[in-house]
């Protein structure tokens, strides 16, 4: 599947003046924040090769990230580990999406949200686009920005907390990461509400009580 501009064109035809694609990265990892991006593409300056970030090699994703930032309007929103643990990962992802929209230079008229749900407290009209990162160009661009931004956060955190392999697994629950959790224990950047982390903390409480 190759994303196209049909969703944006339809919204513009209905009277929207600025249409943003929105996607997030980092719902599944055991550690790190969830990051969302909102991207308003400019017709005539859309980078070639936009696709779901998960399907792109890292080098290509990095190159497209630079092109998107140079040619489009971009907003990024982050929800912290503390927020994830307090309100749950789905709600935190939606909070990050709304923050990304608010971070744009000016608010869009319409947002195309990856997935099947529209966040609460939206700042504009919106529609959910299932598998939007593979169907819609601006959502694909948002997926690239969100993933690249989050990966860079995790590489930085890996320098502060060596041993968990975040420079390669970016916080996902790989075997290496789970073994390090058992051996080293959780860091402040681990999501306490996620079962593998919660279980280790629970076991530690039993041992020390």
Short mmCIF file of C-alpha atoms in Angstrom, two decimals:
data_model
loop_
_atom_site.label_atom_id
_atom_site.label_comp_id
_atom_site.label_asym_id
_atom_site.label_seq_id
_atom_site.Cartn_x
_atom_site.Cartn_y
_atom_site.Cartn_z
CA UNK A 1 0.00 0.00 0.00
CA UNK A 2 1.32 3.42 -0.99
CA UNK A 3 -0.06 6.49 0.81
CA UNK A 4 -1.62 9.27 -1.27
CA UNK A 5 -3.11 12.74 -0.85
CA UNK A 6 -6.78 11.70 -1.19
CA UNK A 7 -7.77 12.31 2.44
CA UNK A 8 -6.16 15.74 2.49
CA UNK A 9 -7.71 16.65 -0.87
CA UNK A 10 -11.17 15.61 0.32
CA UNK A 11 -10.88 17.75 3.45
CA UNK A 12 -9.66 20.72 1.42
CA UNK A 13 -12.56 20.25 -1.00
CA UNK A 14 -14.96 20.44 1.95
CA UNK A 15 -13.56 23.85 2.87
CA UNK A 16 -10.60 23.14 5.14
CA UNK A 17 -7.67 25.45 4.49
CA UNK A 18 -4.95 23.59 6.41
CA UNK A 19 -5.00 19.83 6.98
CA UNK A 20 -2.65 18.07 9.40
CA UNK A 21 -1.79 14.40 9.58
CA UNK A 22 -1.19 13.08 13.11
CA UNK A 23 0.51 9.91 14.34
CA UNK A 24 2.33 8.67 17.43
CA UNK A 25 5.29 6.47 18.24
CA UNK A 26 6.00 4.50 21.38
CA UNK A 27 2.76 2.95 22.60
CA UNK A 28 4.30 -0.49 23.07
CA UNK A 29 7.72 0.02 24.75
CA UNK A 30 8.42 -0.69 28.41
CA UNK A 31 10.37 2.56 28.79
CA UNK A 32 10.41 6.11 27.54
CA UNK A 33 7.75 8.65 26.60
CA UNK A 34 5.16 8.44 23.87
CA UNK A 35 5.74 10.98 21.09
CA UNK A 36 3.26 12.33 18.56
CA UNK A 37 3.77 14.51 15.50
CA UNK A 38 1.43 16.67 13.43
CA UNK A 39 2.44 17.53 9.87
CA UNK A 40 0.89 19.94 7.37
CA UNK A 41 2.29 19.19 3.92
CA UNK A 42 2.62 21.82 1.23
CA UNK A 43 1.36 20.69 -2.16
CA UNK A 44 4.22 20.85 -4.63
CA UNK A 45 6.83 20.30 -1.91
CA UNK A 46 5.85 16.86 -0.63
CA UNK A 47 8.95 14.66 -0.20
CA UNK A 48 8.97 11.58 -2.39
CA UNK A 49 8.90 8.18 -0.74
CA UNK A 50 6.75 8.95 2.30
CA UNK A 51 5.50 5.73 3.88
CA UNK A 52 4.65 4.15 7.21
CA UNK A 53 7.79 4.70 9.29
CA UNK A 54 7.82 1.04 10.35
CA UNK A 55 8.41 -0.03 6.75
CA UNK A 56 11.38 2.26 6.10
CA UNK A 57 15.07 1.51 6.67
CA UNK A 58 16.57 3.75 9.34
CA UNK A 59 18.76 5.69 6.89
CA UNK A 60 15.81 6.43 4.62
CA UNK A 61 13.66 7.44 7.56
CA UNK A 62 16.33 9.87 8.77
CA UNK A 63 16.64 11.42 5.31
CA UNK A 64 12.87 11.85 5.02
CA UNK A 65 12.73 13.32 8.52
CA UNK A 66 15.11 16.10 7.45
CA UNK A 67 13.11 16.74 4.27
CA UNK A 68 9.82 16.89 6.15
CA UNK A 69 11.18 19.42 8.65
CA UNK A 70 12.55 21.52 5.76
CA UNK A 71 9.41 21.47 3.60
CA UNK A 72 6.40 21.10 5.91
CA UNK A 73 4.91 22.58 9.07
CA UNK A 74 5.62 20.24 11.97
CA UNK A 75 4.48 20.07 15.57
CA UNK A 76 5.68 17.53 18.13
CA UNK A 77 3.99 16.56 21.39
CA UNK A 78 5.28 14.32 24.18
CA UNK A 79 3.53 12.53 27.05
CA UNK A 80 5.83 11.49 29.86
CA UNK A 81 6.25 8.14 31.56
CA UNK A 82 4.53 9.61 34.62
CA UNK A 83 1.52 10.58 32.51
CA UNK A 84 1.44 7.15 30.87
CA UNK A 85 1.33 5.48 34.30
CA UNK A 86 -1.28 7.90 35.60
CA UNK A 87 -3.81 7.97 32.75
CA UNK A 88 -2.87 4.85 30.66
CA UNK A 89 -0.99 4.61 27.39
CA UNK A 90 -3.94 5.16 25.05
CA UNK A 91 -5.01 8.35 26.76
CA UNK A 92 -1.39 9.53 26.99
CA UNK A 93 -0.97 8.91 23.24
CA UNK A 94 -4.01 11.09 22.60
CA UNK A 95 -2.68 13.81 24.90
CA UNK A 96 0.57 13.80 22.93
CA UNK A 97 -1.39 14.08 19.66
CA UNK A 98 -3.30 17.16 20.85
CA UNK A 99 -0.03 18.69 22.07
CA UNK A 100 1.51 18.07 18.64
CA UNK A 101 -1.38 19.90 16.97
CA UNK A 102 -0.99 22.81 19.40
CA UNK A 103 2.75 22.91 18.63
CA UNK A 104 2.16 23.68 14.94
CA UNK A 105 2.93 27.28 13.89
CA UNK A 106 -0.83 27.80 13.54
CA UNK A 107 -3.74 25.49 14.24
CA UNK A 108 -5.07 23.46 11.29
CA UNK A 109 -8.72 23.38 10.22
CA UNK A 110 -8.82 19.60 10.05
CA UNK A 111 -6.76 16.72 11.44
CA UNK A 112 -6.34 13.21 10.06
CA UNK A 113 -5.68 10.97 13.08
CA UNK A 114 -4.01 7.59 12.63
CA UNK A 115 -6.14 4.82 14.15
CA UNK A 116 -9.82 4.34 14.90
CA UNK A 117 -10.30 6.91 17.68
CA UNK A 118 -10.29 10.70 17.86
CA UNK A 119 -8.61 12.17 20.96
CA UNK A 120 -10.56 14.23 23.48
CA UNK A 121 -10.06 17.98 23.66
CA UNK A 122 -9.30 18.32 19.95
CA UNK A 123 -8.33 21.78 18.76
CA UNK A 124 -9.97 21.36 15.35
CA UNK A 125 -12.28 19.10 13.36
CA UNK A 126 -10.86 15.61 12.92
CA UNK A 127 -11.38 12.19 11.40
CA UNK A 128 -9.82 8.87 12.31
CA UNK A 129 -8.02 7.02 9.51
CA UNK A 130 -7.41 3.34 10.20
CA UNK A 131 -3.90 2.37 9.09
CA UNK A 132 -3.49 6.00 8.13
CA UNK A 133 0.32 5.85 8.14
CA UNK A 134 0.11 3.54 5.12
CA UNK A 135 -2.77 5.33 3.36
CA UNK A 136 -2.38 9.07 3.90
CA UNK A 137 0.71 11.11 3.03
CA UNK A 138 0.55 13.59 5.90
CA UNK A 139 -0.04 10.82 8.45
CA UNK A 140 2.91 8.89 6.97
CA UNK A 141 5.03 12.03 7.37
CA UNK A 142 3.85 12.37 10.97
CA UNK A 143 4.76 8.74 11.66
CA UNK A 144 8.30 9.35 10.38
CA UNK A 145 8.75 12.47 12.50
CA UNK A 146 7.30 10.88 15.65
CA UNK A 147 9.39 7.72 15.39
CA UNK A 148 12.64 9.52 14.56
CA UNK A 149 12.11 12.05 17.37
CA UNK A 150 11.38 9.31 19.90
CA UNK A 151 14.26 7.09 18.77
CA UNK A 152 16.65 9.98 19.34
CA UNK A 153 15.26 10.50 22.85
CA UNK A 154 15.87 6.83 23.64
CA UNK A 155 19.42 6.88 22.25
CA UNK A 156 20.15 9.85 24.54
CA UNK A 157 18.62 8.05 27.53
CA UNK A 158 20.72 4.97 26.72
CA UNK A 159 23.85 7.01 27.48
CA UNK A 160 22.46 7.86 30.92
CA UNK A 161 21.24 4.32 31.65
CA UNK A 162 23.55 1.82 29.95
CA UNK A 163 22.82 -1.87 29.92
CA UNK A 164 19.20 -1.91 28.75
CA UNK A 165 20.02 -1.70 25.04
CA UNK A 166 17.85 1.36 24.42
CA UNK A 167 20.23 2.54 21.70
CA UNK A 168 18.92 -0.35 19.57
CA UNK A 169 15.61 -1.52 21.10
CA UNK A 170 14.42 2.06 21.87
CA UNK A 171 12.65 0.81 24.98
CA UNK A 172 10.76 -2.15 23.52
CA UNK A 173 10.64 -5.35 25.55
CA UNK A 174 13.31 -7.32 23.75
CA UNK A 175 14.97 -10.28 25.46
CA UNK A 176 18.04 -8.14 26.17
CA UNK A 177 15.90 -5.42 27.72
CA UNK A 178 13.89 -7.84 29.88
CA UNK A 179 17.05 -9.54 31.12
CA UNK A 180 18.53 -6.15 32.04
CA UNK A 181 15.32 -5.28 33.90
CA UNK A 182 15.69 -8.42 36.00
CA UNK A 183 19.40 -7.80 36.59
CA UNK A 184 19.51 -4.03 37.06
CA UNK A 185 15.94 -3.20 38.04
CA UNK A 186 13.75 -0.44 36.60
CA UNK A 187 14.96 3.10 35.92
CA UNK A 188 12.85 6.25 36.39
CA UNK A 189 12.09 6.00 32.65
CA UNK A 190 10.38 2.60 32.90
CA UNK A 191 6.60 2.47 32.74
CA UNK A 192 5.47 1.12 36.11
CA UNK A 193 1.97 0.36 34.80
CA UNK A 194 3.30 -2.05 32.15
CA UNK A 195 3.14 -5.66 33.33
CA UNK A 196 6.83 -6.72 32.96
CA UNK A 197 7.99 -3.66 34.93
CA UNK A 198 5.17 -3.91 37.47
CA UNK A 199 5.94 -7.56 38.12
CA UNK A 200 9.61 -6.86 38.84
CA UNK A 201 8.67 -4.08 41.27
CA UNK A 202 6.11 -6.35 42.94
CA UNK A 203 8.71 -9.11 43.33
CA UNK A 204 11.13 -6.61 44.85
CA UNK A 205 8.49 -5.49 47.37
CA UNK A 206 7.93 -9.10 48.44
CA UNK A 207 11.66 -9.69 48.90
CA UNK A 208 12.16 -6.55 50.98
CA UNK A 209 8.99 -6.80 53.06
#
